[in-house]
Amino acid sequence: MGRVDTSLIGPDLVFMDLRACDASELFAWLEPVYLDRGLVREGWLEAICAREEAYPTGLTFDSVAVAIPHVEPEHIASPYISVIRPRGTVRFGGMGGMPEVDAQLVVNLGLQAHEEDQVLVVQALMGVFARREAVDEIMSATTREDVAATMRRWCQECSA
């Protein structure tokens, strides 16, 4: 397996204590931030909401419930991986027909090389979230810098 480009995970794209009831509300909060930073193109919000509706991304692991929303590459202006650790949980549909998930952690992928990068990153994230020690570190980090550094380290280890 190749390596995940962990340089895409920066503290400026880590959001902590954000309040949102569901995926649509979370995406509506993120859109102006991403647009201001030149990460997404106009229409991203509609595209990610439609994709999440058609292909829900919520997953439950032993130690955490997560969502890994993403959108087609034409809606991405510059690649990024954003980590959202909301206050409370955010409701997402369950992946592959599974029940709805109250996500404690959301990793929004903004990747341009859809086929190669997305599969690689999702596989690494699945490895991270399957490890209790990784989840504990991510969830207990107290700063955006610590969350980003912890995610980078664990993604590197799980994509080696």
PDB file of C-alpha atoms in Angstrom:
ATOM      1  CA  MET A   1       0.000   0.000   0.000  1.00  0.00           C
ATOM      2  CA  GLY A   2       1.196   3.554  -0.706  1.00  0.00           C
ATOM      3  CA  ARG A   3       1.532   6.294   1.866  1.00  0.00           C
ATOM      4  CA  VAL A   4      -1.135   8.813   2.744  1.00  0.00           C
ATOM      5  CA  ASP A   5      -0.141  12.443   2.094  1.00  0.00           C
ATOM      6  CA  THR A   6      -0.429  13.481   5.724  1.00  0.00           C
ATOM      7  CA  SER A   7       0.674  17.029   4.896  1.00  0.00           C
ATOM      8  CA  LEU A   8      -2.995  17.522   3.948  1.00  0.00           C
ATOM      9  CA  ILE A   9      -3.912  17.271   7.667  1.00  0.00           C
ATOM     10  CA  GLY A  10      -3.114  20.649   9.199  1.00  0.00           C
ATOM     11  CA  PRO A  11      -4.211  22.296  12.432  1.00  0.00           C
ATOM     12  CA  ASP A  12      -5.980  25.026  10.442  1.00  0.00           C
ATOM     13  CA  LEU A  13      -8.417  22.345   9.231  1.00  0.00           C
ATOM     14  CA  VAL A  14      -9.093  20.833  12.649  1.00  0.00           C
ATOM     15  CA  PHE A  15     -12.342  22.010  14.195  1.00  0.00           C
ATOM     16  CA  MET A  16     -13.153  21.232  17.807  1.00  0.00           C
ATOM     17  CA  ASP A  17     -16.326  21.801  19.812  1.00  0.00           C
ATOM     18  CA  LEU A  18     -18.368  22.616  16.723  1.00  0.00           C
ATOM     19  CA  ARG A  19     -22.116  22.168  17.196  1.00  0.00           C
ATOM     20  CA  ALA A  20     -24.196  20.547  14.451  1.00  0.00           C
ATOM     21  CA  CYS A  21     -27.198  18.230  14.657  1.00  0.00           C
ATOM     22  CA  ASP A  22     -26.669  16.454  11.360  1.00  0.00           C
ATOM     23  CA  ALA A  23     -24.435  16.217   8.308  1.00  0.00           C
ATOM     24  CA  SER A  24     -26.236  18.991   6.393  1.00  0.00           C
ATOM     25  CA  GLU A  25     -25.819  21.452   9.260  1.00  0.00           C
ATOM     26  CA  LEU A  26     -22.138  20.538   9.596  1.00  0.00           C
ATOM     27  CA  PHE A  27     -21.518  20.960   5.866  1.00  0.00           C
ATOM     28  CA  ALA A  28     -23.327  24.334   5.870  1.00  0.00           C
ATOM     29  CA  TRP A  29     -20.956  25.509   8.617  1.00  0.00           C
ATOM     30  CA  LEU A  30     -17.860  24.196   6.800  1.00  0.00           C
ATOM     31  CA  GLU A  31     -18.641  25.561   3.320  1.00  0.00           C
ATOM     32  CA  PRO A  32     -17.799  29.255   3.900  1.00  0.00           C
ATOM     33  CA  VAL A  33     -14.617  28.284   5.750  1.00  0.00           C
ATOM     34  CA  TYR A  34     -13.490  26.042   2.899  1.00  0.00           C
ATOM     35  CA  LEU A  35     -14.494  28.612   0.239  1.00  0.00           C
ATOM     36  CA  ASP A  36     -12.576  31.379   2.029  1.00  0.00           C
ATOM     37  CA  ARG A  37      -9.482  29.184   2.085  1.00  0.00           C
ATOM     38  CA  GLY A  38      -9.761  28.263  -1.585  1.00  0.00           C
ATOM     39  CA  LEU A  39     -10.251  24.561  -0.887  1.00  0.00           C
ATOM     40  CA  VAL A  40     -13.610  23.986  -2.585  1.00  0.00           C
ATOM     41  CA  ARG A  41     -15.524  25.371  -5.532  1.00  0.00           C
ATOM     42  CA  GLU A  42     -18.982  26.947  -5.565  1.00  0.00           C
ATOM     43  CA  GLY A  43     -21.544  24.158  -5.460  1.00  0.00           C
ATOM     44  CA  TRP A  44     -19.569  22.074  -2.953  1.00  0.00           C
ATOM     45  CA  LEU A  45     -22.332  22.246  -0.349  1.00  0.00           C
ATOM     46  CA  GLU A  46     -25.028  20.949  -2.686  1.00  0.00           C
ATOM     47  CA  ALA A  47     -22.688  18.272  -4.053  1.00  0.00           C
ATOM     48  CA  ILE A  48     -21.542  16.934  -0.681  1.00  0.00           C
ATOM     49  CA  CYS A  49     -25.093  16.930   0.713  1.00  0.00           C
ATOM     50  CA  ALA A  50     -26.351  15.020  -2.346  1.00  0.00           C
ATOM     51  CA  ARG A  51     -23.477  12.524  -2.176  1.00  0.00           C
ATOM     52  CA  GLU A  52     -23.950  11.973   1.563  1.00  0.00           C
ATOM     53  CA  GLU A  53     -27.661  11.378   0.985  1.00  0.00           C
ATOM     54  CA  ALA A  54     -26.979   8.836  -1.777  1.00  0.00           C
ATOM     55  CA  TYR A  55     -23.908   7.220  -0.185  1.00  0.00           C
ATOM     56  CA  PRO A  56     -23.902   7.746   3.599  1.00  0.00           C
ATOM     57  CA  THR A  57     -20.499   7.612   5.287  1.00  0.00           C
ATOM     58  CA  GLY A  58     -21.217   6.892   8.963  1.00  0.00           C
ATOM     59  CA  LEU A  59     -19.350   3.977  10.545  1.00  0.00           C
ATOM     60  CA  THR A  60     -19.294   2.542  14.038  1.00  0.00           C
ATOM     61  CA  PHE A  61     -16.088   1.080  15.442  1.00  0.00           C
ATOM     62  CA  ASP A  62     -15.620  -0.505  18.867  1.00  0.00           C
ATOM     63  CA  SER A  63     -14.264   2.701  20.362  1.00  0.00           C
ATOM     64  CA  VAL A  64     -15.766   5.493  18.228  1.00  0.00           C
ATOM     65  CA  ALA A  65     -18.493   6.405  15.740  1.00  0.00           C
ATOM     66  CA  VAL A  66     -17.150   8.287  12.732  1.00  0.00           C
ATOM     67  CA  ALA A  67     -18.141   9.702   9.368  1.00  0.00           C
ATOM     68  CA  ILE A  68     -15.833  10.129   6.389  1.00  0.00           C
ATOM     69  CA  PRO A  69     -17.728  12.395   3.984  1.00  0.00           C
ATOM     70  CA  HIS A  70     -16.246  13.276   0.625  1.00  0.00           C
ATOM     71  CA  VAL A  71     -17.295  14.592  -2.747  1.00  0.00           C
ATOM     72  CA  GLU A  72     -16.313  14.181  -6.388  1.00  0.00           C
ATOM     73  CA  PRO A  73     -12.946  15.750  -7.297  1.00  0.00           C
ATOM     74  CA  GLU A  74     -14.410  18.440  -9.576  1.00  0.00           C
ATOM     75  CA  HIS A  75     -15.732  20.207  -6.458  1.00  0.00           C
ATOM     76  CA  ILE A  76     -12.270  20.412  -4.880  1.00  0.00           C
ATOM     77  CA  ALA A  77     -10.008  23.383  -5.683  1.00  0.00           C
ATOM     78  CA  SER A  78      -7.103  22.321  -3.454  1.00  0.00           C
ATOM     79  CA  PRO A  79      -6.711  18.963  -1.676  1.00  0.00           C
ATOM     80  CA  TYR A  80      -7.266  18.757   2.065  1.00  0.00           C
ATOM     81  CA  ILE A  81      -8.161  16.423   4.920  1.00  0.00           C
ATOM     82  CA  SER A  82     -10.221  18.141   7.611  1.00  0.00           C
ATOM     83  CA  VAL A  83     -10.809  16.685  11.077  1.00  0.00           C
ATOM     84  CA  ILE A  84     -13.910  17.703  12.990  1.00  0.00           C
ATOM     85  CA  ARG A  85     -14.309  16.712  16.622  1.00  0.00           C
ATOM     86  CA  PRO A  86     -17.743  18.148  17.403  1.00  0.00           C
ATOM     87  CA  ARG A  87     -19.195  19.036  20.748  1.00  0.00           C
ATOM     88  CA  GLY A  88     -21.623  16.170  21.234  1.00  0.00           C
ATOM     89  CA  THR A  89     -22.319  14.107  18.128  1.00  0.00           C
ATOM     90  CA  VAL A  90     -23.443  14.679  14.542  1.00  0.00           C
ATOM     91  CA  ARG A  91     -26.037  12.388  12.960  1.00  0.00           C
ATOM     92  CA  PHE A  92     -24.930  10.692   9.717  1.00  0.00           C
ATOM     93  CA  GLY A  93     -26.531   7.954   7.682  1.00  0.00           C
ATOM     94  CA  GLY A  94     -24.853   4.579   8.060  1.00  0.00           C
ATOM     95  CA  MET A  95     -22.538   3.358   5.323  1.00  0.00           C
ATOM     96  CA  GLY A  96     -23.804   0.481   3.185  1.00  0.00           C
ATOM     97  CA  GLY A  97     -27.322   0.418   4.641  1.00  0.00           C
ATOM     98  CA  MET A  98     -26.164   0.252   8.253  1.00  0.00           C
ATOM     99  CA  PRO A  99     -28.163   2.138  10.915  1.00  0.00           C
ATOM    100  CA  GLU A 100     -27.654   5.871  11.419  1.00  0.00           C
ATOM    101  CA  VAL A 101     -24.555   6.914  13.313  1.00  0.00           C
ATOM    102  CA  ASP A 102     -24.061   9.623  15.921  1.00  0.00           C
ATOM    103  CA  ALA A 103     -20.541  10.540  14.826  1.00  0.00           C
ATOM    104  CA  GLN A 104     -18.095  11.638  17.507  1.00  0.00           C
ATOM    105  CA  LEU A 105     -15.459  12.335  14.866  1.00  0.00           C
ATOM    106  CA  VAL A 106     -15.775  13.451  11.244  1.00  0.00           C
ATOM    107  CA  VAL A 107     -12.971  13.355   8.692  1.00  0.00           C
ATOM    108  CA  ASN A 108     -13.897  15.306   5.567  1.00  0.00           C
ATOM    109  CA  LEU A 109     -11.802  14.299   2.569  1.00  0.00           C
ATOM    110  CA  GLY A 110     -11.174  16.831  -0.175  1.00  0.00           C
ATOM    111  CA  LEU A 111      -9.120  14.802  -2.622  1.00  0.00           C
ATOM    112  CA  GLN A 112      -8.575  15.374  -6.320  1.00  0.00           C
ATOM    113  CA  ALA A 113      -7.120  12.024  -7.422  1.00  0.00           C
ATOM    114  CA  HIS A 114     -10.378  10.330  -6.460  1.00  0.00           C
ATOM    115  CA  GLU A 115      -9.724   6.704  -7.321  1.00  0.00           C
ATOM    116  CA  GLU A 116      -6.208   6.301  -5.952  1.00  0.00           C
ATOM    117  CA  ASP A 117      -6.032   8.747  -3.056  1.00  0.00           C
ATOM    118  CA  GLN A 118      -9.476   8.238  -1.638  1.00  0.00           C
ATOM    119  CA  VAL A 119      -9.171   4.461  -1.294  1.00  0.00           C
ATOM    120  CA  LEU A 120      -5.727   4.795   0.274  1.00  0.00           C
ATOM    121  CA  VAL A 121      -6.849   7.422   2.786  1.00  0.00           C
ATOM    122  CA  VAL A 122     -10.067   5.591   3.710  1.00  0.00           C
ATOM    123  CA  GLN A 123      -8.104   2.367   4.281  1.00  0.00           C
ATOM    124  CA  ALA A 124      -5.643   4.190   6.544  1.00  0.00           C
ATOM    125  CA  LEU A 125      -8.476   5.862   8.459  1.00  0.00           C
ATOM    126  CA  MET A 126     -10.200   2.512   8.972  1.00  0.00           C
ATOM    127  CA  GLY A 127      -6.952   1.232  10.464  1.00  0.00           C
ATOM    128  CA  VAL A 128      -6.703   4.264  12.748  1.00  0.00           C
ATOM    129  CA  PHE A 129     -10.293   4.024  13.994  1.00  0.00           C
ATOM    130  CA  ALA A 130      -9.981   0.287  14.607  1.00  0.00           C
ATOM    131  CA  ARG A 131      -7.209   0.963  17.164  1.00  0.00           C
ATOM    132  CA  ARG A 132      -8.483   2.019  20.558  1.00  0.00           C
ATOM    133  CA  GLU A 133      -5.170   3.654  21.503  1.00  0.00           C
ATOM    134  CA  ALA A 134      -5.282   5.832  18.378  1.00  0.00           C
ATOM    135  CA  VAL A 135      -8.882   6.864  19.016  1.00  0.00           C
ATOM    136  CA  ASP A 136      -8.130   7.602  22.671  1.00  0.00           C
ATOM    137  CA  GLU A 137      -5.231   9.871  21.663  1.00  0.00           C
ATOM    138  CA  ILE A 138      -7.270  11.707  19.022  1.00  0.00           C
ATOM    139  CA  MET A 139     -10.253  12.197  21.304  1.00  0.00           C
ATOM    140  CA  SER A 140      -8.180  13.354  24.284  1.00  0.00           C
ATOM    141  CA  ALA A 141      -5.968  15.823  22.370  1.00  0.00           C
ATOM    142  CA  THR A 142      -6.638  19.318  23.689  1.00  0.00           C
ATOM    143  CA  THR A 143      -5.413  21.534  20.832  1.00  0.00           C
ATOM    144  CA  ARG A 144      -5.914  21.641  17.077  1.00  0.00           C
ATOM    145  CA  GLU A 145      -2.163  21.141  16.662  1.00  0.00           C
ATOM    146  CA  ASP A 146      -2.247  17.988  18.802  1.00  0.00           C
ATOM    147  CA  VAL A 147      -5.244  16.567  16.944  1.00  0.00           C
ATOM    148  CA  ALA A 148      -3.543  17.174  13.573  1.00  0.00           C
ATOM    149  CA  ALA A 149      -0.199  15.729  14.714  1.00  0.00           C
ATOM    150  CA  THR A 150      -1.887  12.669  16.201  1.00  0.00           C
ATOM    151  CA  MET A 151      -3.950  12.068  13.050  1.00  0.00           C
ATOM    152  CA  ARG A 152      -0.839  12.456  10.849  1.00  0.00           C
ATOM    153  CA  ARG A 153       1.185  10.023  12.969  1.00  0.00           C
ATOM    154  CA  TRP A 154      -1.529   7.353  13.091  1.00  0.00           C
ATOM    155  CA  CYS A 155      -2.368   7.718   9.369  1.00  0.00           C
ATOM    156  CA  GLN A 156       1.314   7.257   8.528  1.00  0.00           C
ATOM    157  CA  GLU A 157       1.514   4.161  10.693  1.00  0.00           C
ATOM    158  CA  CYS A 158      -1.696   2.690   9.259  1.00  0.00           C
ATOM    159  CA  SER A 159      -0.676   3.342   5.642  1.00  0.00           C
ATOM    160  CA  ALA A 160       2.857   1.964   5.932  1.00  0.00           C
TER     161      ALA A 160
END
